[in-house]
Coordinates of C-alpha atoms in Angstrom, one line a residue:
L858 CA 150.7 102.6 86.9
G859 CA 148.3 101.2 89.8
G860 CA 149.2 103.6 92.8
V861 CA 147.7 107.1 93.6
S862 CA 149.6 109.5 95.8
D863 CA 148.9 112.2 97.8
T864 CA 151.1 114.4 96.0
Q865 CA 150.7 112.9 92.6
D866 CA 154.4 111.6 92.3
A867 CA 156.8 109.5 94.4
T868 CA 157.7 111.5 97.1
G869 CA 154.4 111.3 98.8
N870 CA 152.5 109.1 100.6
I871 CA 151.0 105.8 98.4
T872 CA 147.6 105.7 99.5
W873 CA 145.8 103.2 97.2
T874 CA 147.2 100.0 95.2
K875 CA 145.7 98.0 92.9
P876 CA 147.3 95.5 90.2
D877 CA 147.3 96.4 86.6
R878 CA 145.4 94.8 84.6
V879 CA 146.0 97.4 81.4
E880 CA 146.8 96.7 78.3
P881 CA 149.3 98.6 76.5
E882 CA 146.4 100.1 73.8
Q883 CA 144.5 101.0 76.2
I884 CA 147.1 103.2 78.0
I885 CA 148.0 104.5 74.0
A886 CA 144.6 105.2 73.9
A887 CA 144.1 106.9 77.6
V888 CA 147.3 109.3 76.8
Q889 CA 146.0 110.4 73.2
S890 CA 143.0 111.5 74.6
F891 CA 144.7 114.2 76.7
T892 CA 146.0 115.9 73.5
G893 CA 144.9 119.2 73.3
M894 CA 142.8 121.8 75.1
I895 CA 141.7 120.2 78.4
L896 CA 140.8 121.1 81.8
Q897 CA 143.4 120.3 85.0
T898 CA 142.8 120.7 88.5
P899 CA 146.0 121.7 90.1
P900 CA 147.0 119.7 92.7
M901 CA 146.8 120.5 96.5
Y902 CA 150.2 120.5 96.9
S903 CA 150.9 122.9 94.4
A904 CA 152.3 127.2 94.9
V905 CA 148.7 127.9 93.6
H906 CA 146.8 130.7 95.8
H907 CA 143.7 130.4 98.1
Q908 CA 142.4 133.1 99.6
G909 CA 146.3 134.4 100.0
K910 CA 147.9 131.0 101.1
R911 CA 149.8 128.7 98.8
L912 CA 148.0 125.4 98.2
Y913 CA 150.7 123.2 99.6
E914 CA 150.8 125.1 102.9
L915 CA 147.3 124.1 103.7
A916 CA 147.4 120.4 102.6
R917 CA 150.3 120.2 105.0
K918 CA 148.6 121.2 107.8
G919 CA 146.2 118.1 106.3
E920 CA 143.2 120.9 104.7
T921 CA 141.9 120.3 101.7
V922 CA 139.6 122.7 99.3
E923 CA 137.7 122.8 95.9
V924 CA 140.3 124.3 93.0
K925 CA 138.8 125.2 90.3
P926 CA 139.9 123.6 87.4
R927 CA 142.4 125.5 84.2
Q928 CA 142.9 125.1 81.0
V929 CA 145.9 123.9 79.9
Q930 CA 147.0 123.2 76.5
I931 CA 148.8 119.4 75.5
D932 CA 150.6 119.9 71.8
A933 CA 152.0 116.6 72.6
I934 CA 151.7 113.8 74.4
D935 CA 154.0 110.6 73.2
I936 CA 154.8 107.0 75.3
T937 CA 158.2 106.4 75.1
D938 CA 158.1 103.3 76.7
I939 CA 156.2 100.8 78.4
S940 CA 157.6 98.5 80.8
W941 CA 157.1 96.8 83.9
N942 CA 159.4 97.0 87.3
E943 CA 160.4 94.6 89.3
S944 CA 157.4 95.0 91.2
G945 CA 155.3 94.1 88.2
R946 CA 153.4 97.6 87.9
V947 CA 153.0 99.1 84.5
Q948 CA 155.6 102.0 84.2
V949 CA 154.5 104.4 81.1
S950 CA 157.7 107.2 79.7
L951 CA 155.9 110.2 78.2
Q952 CA 157.2 113.2 76.7
V953 CA 154.6 116.1 76.9
K954 CA 154.8 119.8 74.9
C955 CA 152.6 121.9 77.0
S956 CA 151.8 124.8 77.7
E957 CA 152.8 126.8 80.4
G958 CA 150.8 126.2 83.7
T959 CA 150.8 121.9 82.8
Y960 CA 151.0 119.6 85.8
I961 CA 152.7 117.0 84.6
R962 CA 152.2 115.0 87.6
T963 CA 148.2 116.0 87.3
L964 CA 148.2 114.9 83.8
C965 CA 150.0 111.1 85.1
H966 CA 147.0 111.2 87.9
D967 CA 144.8 112.1 85.5
I968 CA 145.4 109.4 83.0
G969 CA 146.1 106.6 86.0
Q970 CA 142.2 108.3 86.5
K971 CA 141.0 107.4 83.0
L972 CA 142.7 103.8 82.9
G973 CA 140.9 103.2 86.2
S974 CA 144.5 101.8 87.9
G975 CA 145.5 105.1 89.5
A976 CA 148.9 106.7 88.5
Y977 CA 151.7 109.1 89.8
M978 CA 154.3 110.2 88.6
D979 CA 157.6 108.8 89.2
K980 CA 160.6 111.1 87.4
L981 CA 160.2 114.1 85.4
T982 CA 162.8 115.8 83.4
R983 CA 162.1 119.1 81.6
I984 CA 163.4 118.6 78.2
S985 CA 163.3 122.6 77.1
S986 CA 161.4 125.5 78.3
G987 CA 161.1 128.3 75.6
V988 CA 164.4 128.3 73.8
F989 CA 166.3 126.5 76.5
N990 CA 166.6 122.8 76.0
L991 CA 168.8 120.0 77.7
K992 CA 170.9 119.1 74.0
E993 CA 172.6 123.0 75.3
A994 CA 172.6 122.6 79.1
Y995 CA 176.5 121.8 80.7
T996 CA 177.8 120.6 83.2
P997 CA 180.0 123.0 85.6
E998 CA 182.8 120.9 85.1
M999 CA 182.4 121.2 81.2
I1000 CA 182.3 125.0 81.4
L1001 CA 184.7 125.2 84.0
A1002 CA 187.3 123.3 81.5
H1003 CA 186.0 125.4 78.7
G1004 CA 185.6 129.0 80.3
V1005 CA 182.8 130.4 80.5
E1006 CA 182.8 133.1 77.9
N1007 CA 182.4 129.6 75.2
Y1008 CA 179.0 129.3 76.7
L1009 CA 177.5 132.5 77.2
K1010 CA 174.5 133.8 74.8
P1011 CA 173.8 137.4 74.3
L1012 CA 171.0 138.4 76.9
D1013 CA 168.3 138.9 74.3
Y1014 CA 168.9 134.9 73.1
P1015 CA 165.6 134.1 75.1
L1016 CA 163.8 136.5 73.0
N1017 CA 164.6 135.2 69.9
E1018 CA 161.3 132.3 70.0
L1019 CA 158.7 135.4 71.1
P1020 CA 157.0 137.3 67.8
A1021 CA 157.8 141.0 67.2
V1022 CA 156.6 144.1 65.6
K1023 CA 158.9 146.3 64.2
L1024 CA 158.1 150.0 65.0
D1025 CA 158.8 153.4 62.5
E1026 CA 160.3 156.2 64.0
E1027 CA 156.9 157.6 64.7
G1028 CA 156.3 154.5 66.9
W1029 CA 158.9 154.3 68.6
N1030 CA 158.1 158.4 69.4
R1031 CA 154.9 157.8 70.9
I1032 CA 155.9 154.3 72.4
C1033 CA 159.1 156.2 74.6
H1034 CA 156.0 159.1 75.4
G1035 CA 154.1 157.2 76.9
N1036 CA 151.6 156.6 74.4
S1037 CA 149.8 153.7 72.7
I1038 CA 150.1 152.5 69.1
D1039 CA 147.9 150.9 66.6
I1040 CA 149.6 147.6 65.4
L1041 CA 146.7 145.3 64.7
E1042 CA 147.3 145.4 61.1
E1043 CA 151.1 144.1 61.5
C1044 CA 150.7 142.1 65.1
P1045 CA 152.0 138.5 64.4
E1046 CA 149.7 135.8 66.0
G1047 CA 150.6 135.7 69.9
I1048 CA 151.1 139.8 70.9

């Protein structure tokens, strides 16, 4: 907290700093206010397209354009730590479960704006994406030591979390011939 970055993270230029006068209770309330469906404006340093160009290309030229906010879902946002760094600034560690398309650095920026202190993202660790997570991540050294075959997953492994509909023979034949089928009655939520 206490700084604003042009990239909304620590790699950018910190363009504004302000002494922190934010109490932990204020931080908790601000963070929790971002739970649920929220509107988020993608940052200028992003791969979002605007008139055929990526925003980061425009930002690197010093250009700014109006970017429309998008809806994103924050399923859970937990504060895992509030501490003070060596320069006396408050650092807040978050764990966020969110929809695709969510910019965590923008979430940090928006929390800082809500607190009136400014904020930027210092570090990001993606702990899961779909069925993949850090608990099941292995180093190259581990794979070399134990053999790659011990770490391979079946090709359909990433599909395990996706909703599915089982087709009878008639439905299968219709799909194979490019026809549509009516699955509304048996369709799980999410398809």
